[in-house]
């Protein structure tokens, strides 16, 4: 399929999706989210893909949901169409997704990055939830995921003032996994994705699911869950291969990757 708002390519077992609406700083219109989900559906079904990277341009990962598209919406229209229900699908993907963020990640752009499994940031990245300046609030999970990521004090400050934070502050507050020089962002993201894609895919998917459980449940339940899926991995060929390869001092040859 030809996409208008994203560019896609695969490099080995890694899929790279580049948000591409340069005239609107990658504002996330409904068509872009539909194209993103279409591409992600394909990668989820493709056994040859082990990790996905989503990135934007040098200037903007994404400057938010598309304000022009939303401007004249009425409540019933918005409520019935529930466009952010489509966004939620990105956060429910089973294969790992890395957000490689340079420039602005604002509003829905920050929320999209937060739906990914982790964020690698260029030193030029700027994060924020400026919706309050538009007379609204974050609507694609920002008040929830940002708060879980950086804690109440900073999330509250960002959501109430609309202030942006730079990459260093984002790293200090736990929003991003790592900050790298802008020129190295894509290479670093691809390297991380290749590493992940070289592992046993069932183990990677279970690890993702298990870490995500930490946000959904109590510690006791989360540990019980982790224990179950840990034992479950002993039903896989890749567990035998991984441990045998360690003992034999060689590289593992995973079946599922
Ligand atoms: N929606 C639609 N268009 C947008 C946009 C957005 N979120 N962000 C930028 N654009 C457009 C601008 O309208 C402009 O288009 P024109 O050239 O046709 O006028 C173009 O992108 C370039 O933007 P600027 O001229 O404003 O660029 P700048 O460098 O001066 O400023 C910026 C950059 C600070 C990011 C500024 O564009 C900005 O503040 N953008 C809006 C950020 C925002 O409020 N995001 C939240 C959106 S609401 C939301 O996301 C809801 C939700 O929770 C899902």
Short mmCIF file of C-alpha atoms and ligand atoms in Angstrom, two decimals:
data_model
loop_
_atom_site.label_atom_id
_atom_site.label_comp_id
_atom_site.label_asym_id
_atom_site.label_seq_id
_atom_site.Cartn_x
_atom_site.Cartn_y
_atom_site.Cartn_z
CA UNK A 1 0.00 0.00 0.00
CA UNK A 2 1.17 3.53 -0.77
CA UNK A 3 1.09 5.74 2.27
CA UNK A 4 0.71 9.51 2.19
CA UNK A 5 1.62 10.40 5.74
CA UNK A 6 4.26 7.87 6.70
CA UNK A 7 7.28 6.25 5.07
CA UNK A 8 8.03 2.61 5.78
CA UNK A 9 11.02 0.38 5.19
CA UNK A 10 12.40 -2.82 6.62
CA UNK A 11 16.04 -3.43 7.39
CA UNK A 12 16.58 -7.09 8.21
CA UNK A 13 14.22 -7.92 11.06
CA UNK A 14 13.57 -4.27 11.95
CA UNK A 15 10.73 -2.18 10.53
CA UNK A 16 11.24 1.56 10.40
CA UNK A 17 8.22 3.87 10.24
CA UNK A 18 8.91 7.56 9.60
CA UNK A 19 6.08 9.99 10.26
CA UNK A 20 5.96 12.23 7.22
CA UNK A 21 3.72 15.31 7.17
CA UNK A 22 6.45 17.93 6.99
CA UNK A 23 4.08 20.82 6.25
CA UNK A 24 2.31 20.27 9.58
CA UNK A 25 5.27 19.15 11.74
CA UNK A 26 3.90 15.60 11.55
CA UNK A 27 0.61 16.58 13.20
CA UNK A 28 -1.19 13.31 13.76
CA UNK A 29 -4.31 13.50 11.61
CA UNK A 30 -6.75 10.59 11.48
CA UNK A 31 -5.37 9.43 8.13
CA UNK A 32 -1.84 9.25 9.55
CA UNK A 33 -2.96 7.16 12.53
CA UNK A 34 -4.89 4.84 10.18
CA UNK A 35 -1.79 4.39 8.01
CA UNK A 36 0.38 3.79 11.07
CA UNK A 37 -2.01 1.11 12.32
CA UNK A 38 -2.18 -0.48 8.88
CA UNK A 39 1.61 -0.70 8.78
CA UNK A 40 1.78 -2.02 12.36
CA UNK A 41 -0.88 -4.68 11.59
CA UNK A 42 1.40 -5.93 8.81
CA UNK A 43 4.50 -6.00 11.03
CA UNK A 44 2.67 -7.81 13.81
CA UNK A 45 1.64 -10.52 11.34
CA UNK A 46 5.06 -10.76 9.70
CA UNK A 47 7.26 -13.42 11.28
CA UNK A 48 10.27 -11.73 9.72
CA UNK A 49 9.87 -8.62 11.89
CA UNK A 50 11.15 -8.62 15.48
CA UNK A 51 11.11 -4.92 16.39
CA UNK A 52 9.67 -1.64 15.09
CA UNK A 53 11.11 1.88 15.25
CA UNK A 54 8.86 4.92 14.90
CA UNK A 55 10.58 8.21 14.17
CA UNK A 56 9.81 11.65 12.77
CA UNK A 57 11.88 14.44 11.25
CA UNK A 58 14.78 16.43 12.65
CA UNK A 59 12.39 19.22 13.60
CA UNK A 60 9.47 17.21 14.92
CA UNK A 61 8.64 13.70 16.01
CA UNK A 62 5.07 15.03 16.00
CA UNK A 63 3.63 18.37 17.12
CA UNK A 64 0.41 16.81 18.38
CA UNK A 65 -2.96 15.74 17.14
CA UNK A 66 -4.06 17.77 14.13
CA UNK A 67 -5.57 20.95 15.57
CA UNK A 68 -7.14 21.98 12.26
CA UNK A 69 -8.90 18.62 12.00
CA UNK A 70 -10.25 18.90 15.57
CA UNK A 71 -11.06 22.60 15.65
CA UNK A 72 -14.72 22.41 14.58
CA UNK A 73 -15.63 19.04 16.06
CA UNK A 74 -18.73 18.89 18.24
CA UNK A 75 -18.98 16.73 21.33
CA UNK A 76 -21.34 14.13 19.79
CA UNK A 77 -19.16 13.87 16.68
CA UNK A 78 -16.04 13.34 18.74
CA UNK A 79 -17.72 10.98 21.16
CA UNK A 80 -19.27 8.82 18.44
CA UNK A 81 -16.20 8.70 16.19
CA UNK A 82 -13.82 8.15 19.15
CA UNK A 83 -10.68 8.81 17.06
CA UNK A 84 -8.39 8.22 20.04
CA UNK A 85 -9.70 4.65 20.18
CA UNK A 86 -7.62 4.16 17.00
CA UNK A 87 -4.56 5.63 18.73
CA UNK A 88 -4.99 3.12 21.59
CA UNK A 89 -4.25 0.32 19.12
CA UNK A 90 -0.65 1.55 18.90
CA UNK A 91 -0.29 1.08 22.65
CA UNK A 92 -1.70 -2.45 22.50
CA UNK A 93 0.83 -3.85 20.01
CA UNK A 94 2.54 -7.08 21.06
CA UNK A 95 5.86 -6.62 19.29
CA UNK A 96 8.27 -4.07 20.75
CA UNK A 97 8.21 -0.51 19.43
CA UNK A 98 10.93 2.08 20.01
CA UNK A 99 10.17 5.79 19.59
CA UNK A 100 13.18 7.66 18.20
CA UNK A 101 12.38 11.28 19.00
CA UNK A 102 14.10 14.39 17.65
CA UNK A 103 12.62 17.88 17.88
CA UNK A 104 9.08 18.45 19.10
CA UNK A 105 7.08 15.65 20.71
CA UNK A 106 4.10 17.67 21.86
CA UNK A 107 0.56 16.80 22.85
CA UNK A 108 -0.43 13.71 20.88
CA UNK A 109 3.20 13.45 19.71
CA UNK A 110 4.36 13.00 23.28
CA UNK A 111 1.45 10.62 23.87
CA UNK A 112 2.34 8.55 20.81
CA UNK A 113 5.95 8.30 22.03
CA UNK A 114 4.64 7.25 25.45
CA UNK A 115 2.64 4.42 23.82
CA UNK A 116 5.87 2.98 22.50
CA UNK A 117 7.89 0.63 24.72
CA UNK A 118 10.70 3.07 25.24
CA UNK A 119 11.89 6.40 23.93
CA UNK A 120 15.34 7.19 22.61
CA UNK A 121 15.73 10.95 22.41
CA UNK A 122 18.01 13.17 20.37
CA UNK A 123 19.56 16.01 22.34
CA UNK A 124 17.24 18.29 20.33
CA UNK A 125 14.07 16.61 21.59
CA UNK A 126 11.43 18.66 23.40
CA UNK A 127 8.50 17.05 25.16
CA UNK A 128 5.30 18.63 26.40
CA UNK A 129 1.55 18.48 26.79
CA UNK A 130 0.50 21.96 25.63
CA UNK A 131 -3.20 21.09 25.20
CA UNK A 132 -4.12 23.34 28.13
CA UNK A 133 -3.15 26.32 25.98
CA UNK A 134 -5.83 25.23 23.50
CA UNK A 135 -8.51 25.03 26.16
CA UNK A 136 -8.40 21.23 26.38
CA UNK A 137 -6.33 18.49 28.03
CA UNK A 138 -4.28 15.55 26.72
CA UNK A 139 -6.73 13.11 25.16
CA UNK A 140 -4.61 10.16 24.05
CA UNK A 141 -3.38 8.95 27.42
CA UNK A 142 -1.08 11.84 28.37
CA UNK A 143 -2.49 12.50 31.83
CA UNK A 144 -2.12 8.79 32.63
CA UNK A 145 1.04 7.55 30.90
CA UNK A 146 3.06 10.72 31.51
CA UNK A 147 2.14 10.63 35.20
CA UNK A 148 3.22 7.01 35.47
CA UNK A 149 6.45 7.81 33.62
CA UNK A 150 7.58 10.97 35.43
CA UNK A 151 5.47 11.11 38.59
CA UNK A 152 2.68 13.42 39.66
CA UNK A 153 4.62 16.62 40.31
CA UNK A 154 6.21 16.96 36.91
CA UNK A 155 3.23 15.55 34.96
CA UNK A 156 0.93 17.97 36.73
CA UNK A 157 3.24 20.91 36.05
CA UNK A 158 3.55 20.03 32.35
CA UNK A 159 -0.19 19.43 31.88
CA UNK A 160 -1.24 22.57 33.77
CA UNK A 161 1.30 25.00 32.32
CA UNK A 162 1.97 23.53 28.88
CA UNK A 163 5.70 24.00 29.50
CA UNK A 164 8.07 21.93 27.34
CA UNK A 165 10.97 19.97 28.76
CA UNK A 166 14.22 19.40 26.97
CA UNK A 167 15.91 16.04 26.42
CA UNK A 168 18.15 16.27 29.50
CA UNK A 169 15.20 16.97 31.78
CA UNK A 170 13.21 14.19 30.09
CA UNK A 171 16.03 11.74 30.78
CA UNK A 172 16.40 12.91 34.39
CA UNK A 173 12.70 12.41 34.97
CA UNK A 174 12.58 8.92 33.50
CA UNK A 175 10.56 9.75 30.38
CA UNK A 176 13.29 8.64 28.00
CA UNK A 177 15.62 5.66 28.16
CA UNK A 178 18.61 7.49 26.74
CA UNK A 179 19.66 10.76 25.07
CA UNK A 180 22.05 10.67 22.09
CA UNK A 181 23.44 13.31 19.74
CA UNK A 182 20.84 14.13 17.08
CA UNK A 183 23.06 12.90 14.25
CA UNK A 184 23.26 9.46 15.86
CA UNK A 185 19.60 9.04 16.82
CA UNK A 186 18.48 6.79 14.00
CA UNK A 187 21.62 4.62 14.11
CA UNK A 188 21.27 4.17 17.86
CA UNK A 189 17.58 3.34 17.57
CA UNK A 190 18.22 0.85 14.76
CA UNK A 191 21.06 -0.72 16.75
CA UNK A 192 18.81 -1.17 19.78
CA UNK A 193 16.04 -2.55 17.56
CA UNK A 194 18.44 -4.99 15.85
CA UNK A 195 19.61 -6.22 19.25
CA UNK A 196 16.01 -6.81 20.35
CA UNK A 197 15.14 -8.45 17.02
CA UNK A 198 18.05 -10.88 17.41
CA UNK A 199 16.57 -12.31 20.62
CA UNK A 200 13.94 -15.03 20.92
CA UNK A 201 10.73 -13.27 19.86
CA UNK A 202 8.46 -15.12 22.32
CA UNK A 203 10.82 -14.14 25.16
CA UNK A 204 10.86 -10.52 23.96
CA UNK A 205 7.06 -10.40 23.72
CA UNK A 206 6.64 -11.96 27.14
CA UNK A 207 9.18 -9.53 28.63
CA UNK A 208 7.25 -6.59 27.16
CA UNK A 209 3.95 -7.96 28.42
CA UNK A 210 5.41 -8.54 31.87
CA UNK A 211 6.95 -5.06 32.26
CA UNK A 212 3.64 -3.58 31.08
CA UNK A 213 1.85 -5.55 33.81
CA UNK A 214 3.68 -3.40 36.35
CA UNK A 215 1.49 -0.50 35.26
CA UNK A 216 -1.75 -2.42 35.43
CA UNK A 217 -1.71 -4.41 38.64
CA UNK A 218 -0.46 -4.84 42.21
CA UNK A 219 3.09 -5.96 43.01
CA UNK A 220 1.91 -9.36 44.24
CA UNK A 221 -0.18 -9.97 41.14
CA UNK A 222 2.57 -8.67 38.88
CA UNK A 223 5.15 -10.98 40.43
CA UNK A 224 2.75 -13.91 40.20
CA UNK A 225 2.25 -13.08 36.51
CA UNK A 226 5.98 -12.79 35.87
CA UNK A 227 6.62 -16.15 37.58
CA UNK A 228 3.97 -17.89 35.43
CA UNK A 229 5.29 -16.56 32.15
CA UNK A 230 8.91 -17.20 33.21
CA UNK A 231 8.10 -20.88 33.81
CA UNK A 232 6.11 -20.88 30.56
CA UNK A 233 9.20 -19.95 28.56
CA UNK A 234 10.65 -23.35 29.49
CA UNK A 235 8.20 -24.79 26.97
CA UNK A 236 10.11 -23.06 24.17
CA UNK A 237 12.93 -24.35 22.04
CA UNK A 238 14.65 -21.00 22.43
CA UNK A 239 15.05 -21.41 26.20
CA UNK A 240 16.83 -24.75 25.68
CA UNK A 241 18.92 -23.28 22.89
CA UNK A 242 19.77 -20.09 24.81
CA UNK A 243 20.91 -21.90 27.93
CA UNK A 244 22.69 -24.68 26.04
CA UNK A 245 24.55 -22.12 23.94
CA UNK A 246 25.68 -20.33 27.12
CA UNK A 247 26.99 -23.56 28.61
CA UNK A 248 28.69 -24.50 25.32
CA UNK A 249 30.17 -20.98 25.07
CA UNK A 250 28.67 -20.24 21.66
CA UNK A 251 26.10 -17.84 20.21
CA UNK A 252 22.49 -19.03 20.47
CA UNK A 253 20.67 -19.91 17.30
CA UNK A 254 17.11 -18.99 18.22
CA UNK A 255 14.32 -20.65 16.28
CA UNK A 256 11.87 -17.77 16.72
CA UNK A 257 13.64 -14.71 15.49
N1 LIG B 1 -1.89 20.52 14.25
C1 LIG B 1 -2.01 21.05 13.03
N2 LIG B 1 -1.04 21.79 12.45
C2 LIG B 1 0.09 22.00 13.16
C3 LIG B 1 0.28 21.48 14.44
C4 LIG B 1 -0.77 20.69 15.00
N3 LIG B 1 -0.68 20.11 16.20
N4 LIG B 1 1.49 21.86 14.88
C5 LIG B 1 2.04 22.58 13.90
N5 LIG B 1 1.20 22.68 12.86
C6 LIG B 1 1.41 23.38 11.60
C7 LIG B 1 1.30 24.89 11.77
O1 LIG B 1 -0.05 25.28 11.76
C8 LIG B 1 2.09 25.38 10.59
O2 LIG B 1 1.29 25.27 9.44
P1 LIG B 1 1.20 26.54 8.39
O3 LIG B 1 2.62 26.69 7.90
O4 LIG B 1 0.25 26.03 7.35
O5 LIG B 1 0.73 27.68 9.18
C9 LIG B 1 3.20 24.36 10.45
O6 LIG B 1 2.74 23.18 11.16
C10 LIG B 1 4.49 24.79 11.10
O7 LIG B 1 4.22 25.15 12.43
P2 LIG B 1 4.68 26.56 13.07
O8 LIG B 1 4.73 27.63 12.01
O9 LIG B 1 3.81 26.82 14.25
O10 LIG B 1 6.17 26.17 13.50
P3 LIG B 1 7.06 26.84 14.66
O11 LIG B 1 8.42 26.30 14.48
O12 LIG B 1 6.85 28.31 14.70
O13 LIG B 1 6.43 26.27 16.04
C11 LIG B 1 5.54 24.53 17.46
C12 LIG B 1 6.52 24.90 16.33
C13 LIG B 1 5.97 25.20 18.76
C14 LIG B 1 5.57 23.03 17.61
C15 LIG B 1 4.10 25.03 17.08
O14 LIG B 1 3.81 24.56 15.77
C16 LIG B 1 3.04 24.53 17.99
O15 LIG B 1 2.86 25.03 19.09
N6 LIG B 1 2.24 23.53 17.52
C17 LIG B 1 1.09 23.03 18.25
C18 LIG B 1 1.49 22.17 19.43
C19 LIG B 1 0.26 21.71 20.17
O16 LIG B 1 -0.50 22.49 20.70
N7 LIG B 1 0.05 20.37 20.22
C20 LIG B 1 -1.08 19.78 20.87
C21 LIG B 1 -2.18 19.50 19.85
S1 LIG B 1 -3.69 18.96 20.61
C22 LIG B 1 -3.44 17.33 20.97
O17 LIG B 1 -2.40 16.77 20.68
C23 LIG B 1 -4.59 16.61 21.65
C24 LIG B 1 -4.23 15.26 22.16
O18 LIG B 1 -3.97 15.08 23.32
C25 LIG B 1 -4.20 14.10 21.27
#
